[in-house]
Short mmCIF file of C-alpha atoms and ligand atoms in Angstrom, two decimals:
data_model
loop_
_atom_site.label_atom_id
_atom_site.label_comp_id
_atom_site.label_asym_id
_atom_site.label_seq_id
_atom_site.Cartn_x
_atom_site.Cartn_y
_atom_site.Cartn_z
CA MET A 6 0.00 0.00 0.00
CA VAL A 7 1.31 3.46 -0.87
CA LYS A 8 -0.11 5.72 1.84
CA GLU A 9 0.95 8.86 -0.02
CA LEU A 10 -1.53 7.95 -2.80
CA LEU A 11 -4.42 7.95 -0.34
CA THR A 12 -6.31 10.99 0.95
CA PRO A 13 -5.91 12.06 4.60
CA LYS A 14 -9.50 10.82 5.16
CA ASN A 15 -8.65 7.41 3.63
CA GLN A 16 -5.63 7.16 5.93
CA GLU A 17 -7.70 8.06 8.95
CA TYR A 18 -10.14 5.21 8.21
CA ILE A 19 -7.23 2.82 7.84
CA GLU A 20 -5.83 3.84 11.23
CA ARG A 21 -9.19 3.57 12.99
CA ALA A 22 -9.93 0.20 11.40
CA ARG A 23 -6.45 -1.11 12.12
CA ALA A 24 -6.81 -0.22 15.81
CA VAL A 25 -10.05 -2.24 16.06
CA ALA A 26 -8.51 -5.09 14.05
CA GLU A 27 -5.36 -5.38 16.16
CA ASN A 28 -6.76 -4.58 19.61
CA VAL A 29 -10.15 -6.27 19.44
CA MET A 30 -10.38 -8.70 16.51
CA ARG A 31 -7.01 -10.45 16.40
CA PRO A 32 -7.00 -11.53 20.08
CA VAL A 33 -10.40 -13.29 19.73
CA ALA A 34 -10.29 -14.48 16.09
CA ALA A 35 -9.32 -18.09 16.95
CA LYS A 36 -11.89 -18.36 19.76
CA TYR A 37 -14.83 -17.39 17.53
CA ASP A 38 -13.50 -19.58 14.72
CA VAL A 39 -13.66 -22.60 17.05
CA GLU A 40 -16.97 -21.70 18.68
CA GLN A 41 -18.64 -20.59 15.43
CA THR A 42 -20.55 -17.89 17.32
CA TYR A 43 -21.10 -14.22 16.47
CA PRO A 44 -18.59 -11.79 18.06
CA TRP A 45 -20.92 -9.18 19.58
CA GLU A 46 -17.94 -7.62 21.42
CA VAL A 47 -16.40 -6.90 18.00
CA GLN A 48 -19.65 -5.42 16.73
CA ARG A 49 -19.68 -3.11 19.79
CA ALA A 50 -16.08 -2.06 19.14
CA ILE A 51 -16.89 -1.23 15.50
CA ARG A 52 -19.78 0.94 16.70
CA GLU A 53 -17.63 2.68 19.31
CA ALA A 54 -14.99 3.40 16.67
CA GLY A 55 -17.71 5.08 14.58
CA LEU A 56 -17.15 2.72 11.63
CA SER A 57 -20.62 1.14 11.31
CA GLY A 58 -21.85 3.41 8.53
CA VAL A 59 -18.73 4.33 6.58
CA TRP A 60 -20.42 3.80 3.15
CA ILE A 61 -23.75 5.40 4.09
CA PRO A 62 -24.36 9.01 2.92
CA GLU A 63 -24.01 11.67 5.61
CA GLU A 64 -27.62 12.84 5.25
CA TYR A 65 -28.73 9.42 6.54
CA GLY A 66 -26.36 9.32 9.50
CA GLY A 67 -23.36 7.72 7.78
CA GLU A 68 -19.84 8.92 7.12
CA GLY A 69 -20.34 9.41 3.39
CA GLY A 70 -17.17 7.47 2.67
CA GLY A 71 -18.45 5.43 -0.28
CA VAL A 72 -17.06 2.18 -1.68
CA MET A 73 -13.38 3.18 -1.35
CA ASP A 74 -13.48 3.80 2.40
CA LEU A 75 -15.62 0.69 2.87
CA CYS A 76 -12.90 -1.32 1.10
CA LEU A 77 -10.12 0.20 3.19
CA VAL A 78 -11.91 -0.71 6.42
CA VAL A 79 -12.79 -4.24 5.23
CA GLU A 80 -9.16 -4.79 4.18
CA GLN A 81 -7.84 -3.88 7.64
CA PHE A 82 -10.44 -5.96 9.48
CA SER A 83 -9.76 -8.98 7.23
CA ARG A 84 -6.03 -8.72 7.82
CA ALA A 85 -6.85 -9.79 11.40
CA CYS A 86 -9.90 -11.99 10.71
CA GLY A 87 -11.61 -12.72 7.38
CA GLY A 88 -14.87 -13.67 9.09
CA MET A 89 -15.04 -10.37 10.95
CA GLY A 90 -14.26 -8.55 7.70
CA VAL A 91 -17.25 -10.06 5.92
CA GLY A 92 -19.46 -9.82 9.03
CA TYR A 93 -18.99 -6.06 8.66
CA ALA A 94 -19.11 -5.85 4.84
CA VAL A 95 -22.38 -7.73 4.56
CA ASN A 96 -24.14 -4.70 6.05
CA ALA A 97 -23.06 -2.74 3.00
CA LEU A 98 -24.37 -5.54 0.74
CA GLY A 99 -27.74 -5.46 2.53
CA SER A 100 -28.04 -1.67 2.59
CA PHE A 101 -26.84 -0.76 -0.92
CA PRO A 102 -30.27 -1.69 -2.39
CA ILE A 103 -31.84 0.90 -0.05
CA ILE A 104 -29.21 3.52 -0.92
CA LEU A 105 -29.52 2.84 -4.66
CA GLY A 106 -33.21 2.09 -4.99
CA GLY A 107 -35.07 3.20 -1.87
CA THR A 108 -37.42 6.16 -1.67
CA GLU A 109 -36.43 9.15 0.46
CA ASP A 110 -38.77 7.92 3.19
CA GLN A 111 -37.25 4.41 3.11
CA LYS A 112 -33.70 5.78 3.34
CA LYS A 113 -34.67 7.91 6.34
CA ARG A 114 -36.48 4.96 7.93
CA TRP A 115 -33.72 2.35 7.75
CA LEU A 116 -30.31 3.85 7.03
CA PRO A 117 -29.65 5.85 10.26
CA ASP A 118 -29.98 2.72 12.46
CA ILE A 119 -27.62 0.80 10.17
CA ALA A 120 -25.18 3.72 10.12
CA SER A 121 -25.10 3.87 13.93
CA GLY A 122 -24.69 0.08 14.23
CA GLU A 123 -27.98 -0.16 16.13
CA LYS A 124 -29.28 -2.55 13.46
CA LEU A 125 -27.54 -5.08 11.23
CA ILE A 126 -28.84 -5.95 7.77
CA SER A 127 -28.37 -8.92 5.42
CA PHE A 128 -29.04 -9.65 1.73
CA GLY A 129 -31.45 -12.35 0.57
CA LEU A 130 -30.90 -13.10 -3.12
CA SER A 131 -29.75 -16.73 -3.45
CA GLU A 132 -31.95 -19.79 -3.15
CA LYS A 133 -31.23 -23.53 -3.14
CA ASP A 134 -31.81 -23.73 -6.90
CA ALA A 135 -30.97 -20.14 -7.80
CA GLY A 136 -27.31 -19.39 -7.06
CA SER A 137 -25.37 -18.21 -10.12
CA ASP A 138 -28.71 -17.96 -11.94
CA ALA A 139 -30.07 -15.43 -9.47
CA GLY A 140 -32.90 -14.51 -11.85
CA GLY A 141 -34.21 -18.09 -11.53
CA MET A 142 -35.48 -17.45 -7.99
CA THR A 143 -38.94 -18.72 -7.01
CA THR A 144 -39.64 -16.89 -3.73
CA ARG A 145 -42.94 -15.17 -4.40
CA ALA A 146 -44.29 -11.87 -3.03
CA GLU A 147 -47.94 -11.05 -3.66
CA ARG A 148 -49.61 -7.78 -2.86
CA GLN A 149 -52.69 -8.15 -0.66
CA GLY A 150 -54.18 -4.80 0.31
CA ASP A 151 -51.58 -2.81 2.24
CA GLU A 152 -49.24 -5.75 2.62
CA TYR A 153 -46.95 -8.07 0.69
CA VAL A 154 -47.26 -11.76 1.50
CA ILE A 155 -43.98 -13.56 0.87
CA ASN A 156 -43.51 -17.31 0.48
CA GLY A 157 -40.23 -19.08 -0.20
CA GLU A 158 -36.79 -19.85 1.13
CA LYS A 159 -33.51 -17.98 0.90
CA LYS A 160 -30.11 -19.68 1.09
CA TRP A 161 -26.56 -18.55 2.02
CA ASN A 162 -27.85 -15.56 3.95
CA THR A 163 -24.66 -14.18 5.48
CA GLY A 164 -25.32 -12.49 8.81
CA GLY A 165 -29.02 -13.37 8.60
CA ALA A 166 -29.19 -14.85 12.11
CA VAL A 167 -28.04 -11.62 13.77
CA ALA A 168 -29.56 -9.05 11.42
CA SER A 169 -32.64 -7.00 12.34
CA LEU A 170 -33.35 -6.28 8.67
CA ASN A 171 -33.07 -8.42 5.55
CA THR A 172 -33.28 -7.15 1.97
CA ILE A 173 -35.23 -9.95 0.33
CA PHE A 174 -35.61 -10.33 -3.43
CA ALA A 175 -38.79 -12.03 -4.60
CA VAL A 176 -40.87 -12.55 -7.72
CA THR A 177 -43.79 -10.12 -7.87
CA GLU A 178 -44.70 -10.67 -11.56
CA PRO A 179 -44.02 -14.30 -12.50
CA ASP A 180 -44.17 -13.96 -16.29
CA ARG A 181 -41.67 -11.13 -16.59
CA GLY A 182 -38.38 -12.93 -15.81
CA ALA A 183 -35.76 -10.65 -14.24
CA ARG A 184 -38.12 -7.69 -14.77
CA GLY A 185 -40.65 -9.36 -12.46
CA ILE A 186 -38.36 -9.36 -9.41
CA SER A 187 -38.67 -6.82 -6.56
CA GLY A 188 -36.64 -5.97 -3.47
CA ILE A 189 -38.51 -5.84 -0.16
CA VAL A 190 -37.00 -5.00 3.24
CA VAL A 191 -38.21 -7.52 5.82
CA GLU A 192 -37.82 -6.90 9.54
CA LYS A 193 -36.84 -9.90 11.64
CA ASP A 194 -40.02 -9.87 13.73
CA ALA A 195 -42.33 -9.85 10.68
CA PRO A 196 -44.90 -12.65 11.04
CA GLY A 197 -43.88 -15.72 9.01
CA TYR A 198 -40.15 -14.81 8.95
CA ARG A 199 -37.89 -17.50 10.41
CA VAL A 200 -34.15 -18.17 10.51
CA GLY A 201 -33.53 -21.83 9.61
CA LYS A 202 -30.46 -24.01 9.22
CA HIS A 203 -27.11 -22.59 10.31
CA GLU A 204 -24.36 -23.78 7.96
CA ASP A 205 -21.31 -25.50 9.49
CA LYS A 206 -18.57 -23.84 7.45
CA MET A 207 -14.94 -24.33 6.40
CA GLY A 208 -14.07 -20.67 7.03
CA ILE A 209 -15.53 -17.28 8.05
CA ARG A 210 -16.93 -19.27 10.97
CA CYS A 211 -17.69 -16.32 13.27
CA VAL A 212 -20.36 -14.99 10.92
CA PRO A 213 -23.59 -17.00 10.70
CA VAL A 214 -24.67 -18.15 7.23
CA VAL A 215 -28.27 -19.32 7.41
CA GLU A 216 -31.39 -20.28 5.52
CA ILE A 217 -34.32 -17.89 5.78
CA HIS A 218 -37.86 -19.24 5.65
CA LEU A 219 -40.71 -17.02 4.56
CA ASP A 220 -44.05 -18.70 5.26
CA GLU A 221 -46.97 -16.38 4.54
CA CYS A 222 -44.60 -13.67 5.74
CA ARG A 223 -46.44 -10.34 5.90
CA VAL A 224 -44.75 -6.97 5.53
CA PRO A 225 -46.19 -3.47 4.94
CA ALA A 226 -46.51 -2.67 1.23
CA ASP A 227 -44.35 0.40 1.70
CA ASN A 228 -41.37 -1.88 2.42
CA LEU A 229 -41.21 -2.46 -1.35
CA LEU A 230 -37.97 -0.78 -2.40
CA GLY A 231 -38.48 2.23 -4.63
CA GLY A 232 -42.24 1.97 -4.33
CA SER A 233 -42.81 0.14 -7.61
CA GLU A 234 -42.47 -3.50 -8.59
CA GLY A 235 -39.99 -5.03 -11.03
CA ARG A 236 -36.83 -3.09 -10.21
CA GLY A 237 -35.35 -5.62 -7.80
CA PHE A 238 -33.04 -7.55 -10.13
CA LYS A 239 -31.44 -4.36 -11.43
CA HIS A 240 -31.00 -3.08 -7.88
CA ALA A 241 -29.46 -6.43 -6.87
CA MET A 242 -27.00 -6.30 -9.78
CA MET A 243 -26.12 -2.65 -9.12
CA THR A 244 -25.58 -3.59 -5.49
CA LEU A 245 -23.23 -6.43 -6.42
CA ASP A 246 -21.28 -4.03 -8.65
CA ARG A 247 -20.57 -1.97 -5.52
CA ALA A 248 -20.22 -4.84 -3.03
CA ARG A 249 -17.85 -7.08 -5.01
CA PRO A 250 -14.92 -4.69 -4.44
CA GLY A 251 -15.65 -5.25 -0.73
CA VAL A 252 -15.16 -9.01 -1.16
CA ALA A 253 -12.00 -8.24 -3.11
CA ALA A 254 -10.83 -6.02 -0.24
CA GLN A 255 -11.54 -8.85 2.17
CA ALA A 256 -9.33 -11.06 -0.03
CA VAL A 257 -6.52 -8.46 -0.12
CA GLY A 258 -6.70 -8.15 3.67
CA LEU A 259 -6.57 -11.91 4.14
CA ALA A 260 -3.61 -12.22 1.78
CA GLN A 261 -1.76 -9.35 3.47
CA GLY A 262 -2.45 -10.81 6.91
CA ALA A 263 -1.09 -14.19 5.80
CA LEU A 264 2.00 -12.58 4.28
CA ASP A 265 2.64 -10.56 7.48
CA LEU A 266 2.62 -13.81 9.47
CA ALA A 267 4.78 -15.62 6.89
CA ILE A 268 7.44 -12.87 6.97
CA GLU A 269 7.52 -12.97 10.76
CA TYR A 270 7.70 -16.78 10.88
CA THR A 271 10.32 -17.25 8.18
CA GLY A 272 12.49 -14.65 9.93
CA LYS A 273 12.38 -16.56 13.22
CA ARG A 274 12.41 -20.15 11.98
CA LYS A 275 15.96 -21.51 11.74
CA GLN A 276 17.02 -24.50 9.66
CA PHE A 277 20.51 -25.43 8.41
CA GLY A 278 21.92 -22.80 10.78
CA GLN A 279 20.06 -19.75 9.48
CA SER A 280 16.64 -18.11 9.26
CA ILE A 281 14.73 -19.74 6.44
CA SER A 282 14.01 -16.22 5.04
CA ALA A 283 17.75 -16.05 4.26
CA PHE A 284 17.24 -18.73 1.58
CA GLN A 285 16.66 -17.35 -1.89
CA GLY A 286 13.90 -19.88 -2.60
CA ILE A 287 11.88 -18.51 0.32
CA GLN A 288 12.65 -14.90 -0.63
CA TRP A 289 11.31 -15.47 -4.13
CA MET A 290 8.09 -16.85 -2.71
CA LEU A 291 7.71 -13.81 -0.41
CA ALA A 292 8.45 -11.46 -3.32
CA ASP A 293 5.80 -13.08 -5.51
CA MET A 294 3.24 -12.98 -2.71
CA GLY A 295 3.87 -9.28 -2.03
CA THR A 296 3.76 -8.37 -5.71
CA GLN A 297 0.51 -10.23 -6.32
CA ILE A 298 -1.12 -8.59 -3.29
CA GLU A 299 -0.10 -5.08 -4.38
CA ALA A 300 -1.39 -5.65 -7.92
CA ALA A 301 -4.71 -6.92 -6.58
CA ARG A 302 -4.97 -4.05 -4.11
CA GLN A 303 -4.49 -1.42 -6.83
CA LEU A 304 -7.23 -3.01 -8.96
CA VAL A 305 -9.58 -3.03 -5.96
CA TYR A 306 -8.87 0.64 -5.24
CA THR A 307 -9.39 1.55 -8.91
CA ALA A 308 -12.74 -0.27 -9.03
CA ALA A 309 -13.84 1.34 -5.73
CA ARG A 310 -12.82 4.82 -6.88
CA ALA A 311 -14.61 4.28 -10.19
CA ALA A 312 -17.81 3.36 -8.33
CA ASP A 313 -17.53 6.47 -6.11
CA ALA A 314 -16.80 8.69 -9.12
CA GLY A 315 -20.07 7.55 -10.72
CA ALA A 316 -18.28 5.89 -13.64
CA LYS A 317 -20.58 4.10 -16.07
CA ASN A 318 -20.41 0.33 -16.42
CA ILE A 319 -18.49 -0.44 -13.25
CA SER A 320 -19.60 -4.09 -13.53
CA LYS A 321 -16.47 -5.03 -15.49
CA LEU A 322 -13.92 -3.46 -13.11
CA SER A 323 -15.82 -4.68 -10.09
CA ALA A 324 -15.87 -8.26 -11.42
CA MET A 325 -12.19 -8.02 -12.45
CA CYS A 326 -11.03 -6.95 -9.00
CA LYS A 327 -13.14 -9.64 -7.31
CA LEU A 328 -11.78 -12.30 -9.64
CA MET A 329 -8.16 -11.28 -9.31
CA ALA A 330 -7.98 -10.44 -5.61
CA THR A 331 -9.76 -13.60 -4.49
CA ASP A 332 -7.55 -15.85 -6.66
CA VAL A 333 -4.52 -14.03 -5.22
CA ALA A 334 -5.84 -14.59 -1.69
CA MET A 335 -6.19 -18.32 -2.30
CA LYS A 336 -2.69 -18.57 -3.79
CA VAL A 337 -0.99 -16.38 -1.16
CA THR A 338 -2.67 -18.03 1.84
CA THR A 339 -1.83 -21.50 0.46
CA ASP A 340 1.81 -20.45 -0.04
CA ALA A 341 1.86 -18.97 3.48
CA VAL A 342 0.77 -22.34 4.90
CA GLN A 343 3.58 -23.93 2.85
CA LEU A 344 6.11 -21.55 4.38
CA PHE A 345 5.07 -22.66 7.87
CA GLY A 346 5.73 -26.29 6.88
CA GLY A 347 4.11 -28.81 9.25
CA TYR A 348 3.28 -26.00 11.67
CA GLY A 349 1.13 -24.42 8.98
CA PHE A 350 -1.08 -27.48 8.87
CA VAL A 351 -2.04 -27.46 12.54
CA LYS A 352 -4.13 -25.09 14.62
CA ASP A 353 -1.31 -24.12 17.01
CA TYR A 354 -0.58 -21.32 14.52
CA PRO A 355 -3.14 -18.89 13.07
CA ILE A 356 -2.09 -19.36 9.44
CA GLU A 357 -4.34 -22.28 8.38
CA LYS A 358 -7.41 -20.17 9.23
CA TYR A 359 -6.38 -17.62 6.59
CA MET A 360 -6.44 -20.32 3.92
CA ARG A 361 -9.84 -21.60 5.09
CA ASP A 362 -11.29 -18.06 5.25
CA ALA A 363 -9.95 -17.22 1.79
CA LYS A 364 -11.75 -20.05 -0.06
CA ILE A 365 -15.24 -18.58 0.15
CA THR A 366 -14.12 -15.29 -1.44
CA GLN A 367 -13.77 -17.16 -4.77
CA ILE A 368 -17.36 -18.36 -4.40
CA TYR A 369 -19.73 -15.86 -2.81
CA GLU A 370 -21.13 -12.66 -4.33
CA GLY A 371 -20.83 -14.48 -7.63
CA THR A 372 -18.41 -17.34 -8.28
CA ASN A 373 -15.25 -16.42 -10.14
CA GLN A 374 -16.70 -18.24 -13.15
CA ILE A 375 -19.63 -15.76 -13.07
CA GLN A 376 -17.16 -12.86 -12.74
CA ARG A 377 -15.49 -14.01 -15.97
CA LEU A 378 -18.88 -14.10 -17.65
CA VAL A 379 -19.64 -10.52 -16.50
CA ILE A 380 -16.20 -9.33 -17.68
CA ALA A 381 -16.44 -11.01 -21.09
CA ARG A 382 -19.99 -9.79 -21.70
CA SER A 383 -18.90 -6.20 -20.90
CA MET A 384 -15.87 -6.45 -23.17
CA LEU A 385 -17.91 -7.81 -26.07
CA ARG A 386 -20.58 -5.14 -25.57
CA GLU A 387 -17.94 -2.41 -25.52
CA ALA A 388 -16.36 -3.77 -28.70
CA ALA A 389 -19.74 -3.97 -30.46
CA SER A 390 -20.70 -0.42 -29.47
CA SER A 391 -17.37 1.04 -30.57
CA GLY A 392 -17.80 -0.64 -33.94
CA ASP A 393 -14.47 -2.50 -33.70
N1 CAA B 429 -26.54 -3.20 -13.44
C1 CAA B 429 -27.79 -2.87 -13.82
N2 CAA B 429 -28.61 -3.74 -14.48
C2 CAA B 429 -28.11 -4.96 -14.76
C3 CAA B 429 -26.83 -5.36 -14.40
C4 CAA B 429 -26.01 -4.41 -13.73
N3 CAA B 429 -24.77 -4.71 -13.34
N4 CAA B 429 -26.62 -6.63 -14.81
C5 CAA B 429 -27.74 -7.02 -15.42
N5 CAA B 429 -28.65 -6.01 -15.40
C6 CAA B 429 -30.00 -6.00 -15.95
C7 CAA B 429 -29.93 -6.21 -17.47
O1 CAA B 429 -29.74 -5.00 -18.15
C8 CAA B 429 -31.28 -6.82 -17.75
O2 CAA B 429 -32.23 -5.81 -17.76
P1 CAA B 429 -33.40 -5.75 -18.89
O3 CAA B 429 -34.23 -6.98 -18.65
O4 CAA B 429 -34.10 -4.48 -18.59
O5 CAA B 429 -32.69 -5.79 -20.20
C9 CAA B 429 -31.55 -7.65 -16.49
O6 CAA B 429 -30.74 -7.10 -15.46
C10 CAA B 429 -31.18 -9.12 -16.68
O7 CAA B 429 -29.80 -9.17 -17.04
P2 CAA B 429 -29.13 -10.44 -17.72
O8 CAA B 429 -29.98 -10.90 -18.86
O9 CAA B 429 -27.71 -10.11 -17.99
O10 CAA B 429 -29.28 -11.49 -16.53
P3 CAA B 429 -28.80 -13.02 -16.45
O11 CAA B 429 -29.94 -13.82 -15.95
O12 CAA B 429 -28.09 -13.42 -17.70
O13 CAA B 429 -27.78 -12.97 -15.20
C11 CAA B 429 -25.69 -12.74 -14.07
C12 CAA B 429 -26.67 -12.21 -15.13
C13 CAA B 429 -24.49 -11.80 -14.19
C14 CAA B 429 -25.27 -14.16 -14.30
C15 CAA B 429 -26.34 -12.58 -12.67
O14 CAA B 429 -27.38 -13.50 -12.50
C16 CAA B 429 -25.35 -12.76 -11.55
O15 CAA B 429 -24.62 -11.82 -11.19
N6 CAA B 429 -25.29 -13.98 -10.93
C17 CAA B 429 -24.53 -14.20 -9.73
C18 CAA B 429 -25.37 -13.86 -8.54
C19 CAA B 429 -24.57 -13.57 -7.32
O16 CAA B 429 -23.56 -12.90 -7.36
N7 CAA B 429 -25.06 -14.08 -6.19
C20 CAA B 429 -24.42 -13.85 -4.93
C21 CAA B 429 -25.46 -13.43 -3.91
S1 CAA B 429 -24.87 -12.68 -2.45
C22 CAA B 429 -24.02 -13.88 -1.62
O17 CAA B 429 -23.12 -14.42 -2.15
C23 CAA B 429 -24.35 -14.27 -0.23
C24 CAA B 429 -23.92 -13.36 0.81
O18 CAA B 429 -24.69 -13.07 1.69
C25 CAA B 429 -22.52 -12.81 0.89
#
C-alpha cells in the first residue's frame, strides 16, 4: 500500500480500522473460529470506533465514505480476521439496495440505524436452486391490500441470524423474468419470517450463514424498495457491482495478513543454521506474494474509486477486481501455509485459518466463473458499441 496515494481521510479510516482489528479482533479471532458464534464484542467495538456506517451518505447518519473507504476498512479488518471482515461488509451488501433504490422515506427509515450500528442488515438473493442464476429465484411476493405476503426460502444468507433487517428479493410478476423481481426490506419480527439451518462452514466461521424461511410472511406494502415492482433484479445487480470490491478487499486483507505472518515466521524459523528467510527460494516466494497482493490491491482501489466517481459500467472493473484479488488470496494463503511447513497445517498457529477463510471469497457474491462471464460480456458489448 502506498499511503501517499491515499487521501488524509482514507488514511484516517485505515488507522481507525487497524486499531479495532489489532486490539479487538485479532485476540479473539481463533476463539470465535472454534466456537462458530457471532462476536458481539467486536460489533460493539466497530460501533464505538464510529465505523458502522462508513459507506452510508451523511444525510442518513453515515460517514459518506463510499465504496473506497468501505474497502479500506474491510481490508484492515480482514487482515486480522476474514470472518469479521465479511461480518462487517455484509451490512453494505444489505443496505446498498436501499441507498440505490429506496425512496427518500425508506432511506430515512432504515439507514440511520444501520449507520449507527444499532441494526444489522443482510441480503437475501440466493436460493437452493438459484445461485449463479439469481434470476431463476422462485420466492414469491404477492400484494394483498396494504401488505406483501412472501412465500419461499432464501439460502446462504450471510449475517441473517443476527440481522434485524433483511433485503429480500422475490418474484412479484411471475411472467416477466428478471423484470418481475422486486426488493422488499423484511424486519426480523415480521410474522412468518424465520431463521432456519445454520451452515457448518470451512471458514468465516464467526459470521452466521443461514437459511431464511418465509411462510406467509407479511410486511407493509411500503417496504417495497423504490415503491414500484420489477426493479429488484437491477437493484441487486447494481448492489453487487458496488459490493464485489468489498469481497475483493476482504481477499486483499486476508492475503496481506497471511503474508505478514509468513514474513515474521520465516524470519524466526531456523534450519541449516540460518533463518529460512535467508534462503533465496523462500525470498522469491515472499516477493511473488507481495507483488501479487499489491497488484490486486491497486485493482480493488481503482474499481472502488470508479464506483464512487459515478463511472458508467463499473460491472467489469468490479468483477475483475473480485476475480483477481480472491484468486490471489487463495494462492498467497496457500503459499503462506507452505512456508510454515508442518506448523502451517495445525491449529497451534493462526495461518491455516487464513487459507480456510480465503476459499469462500472465490465463491460468494458471484463465483469467479460468473465474474469471468460478467467481464467477457462487458468487453464484447464495448467492442460492439465502438464498432471494432
Ligand atoms: N446493473 C444494472 N442492471 C443490470 C446489471 C447491472 N450490473 N446486470 C444485469 N442487469 C440488468 C440487465 O440490463 C437486464 O435488464 P433488462 O431486462 O431491462 O434488459 C436484467 O438485469 C437481466 O440481465 P441479464 O440478462 O444479464 O441477466 P442473467 O440472468 O443473464 O444474469 C448474471 C446475469 C451476471 C449471471 C447474474 O445473475 C449474476 O450476477 N449472478 C450471480 C449472482 C450472485 O452474485 N449471487 C451472490 C449473492 S450474495 C451472496 O453471495 C451471499 C452473501 O450473503 C454474501
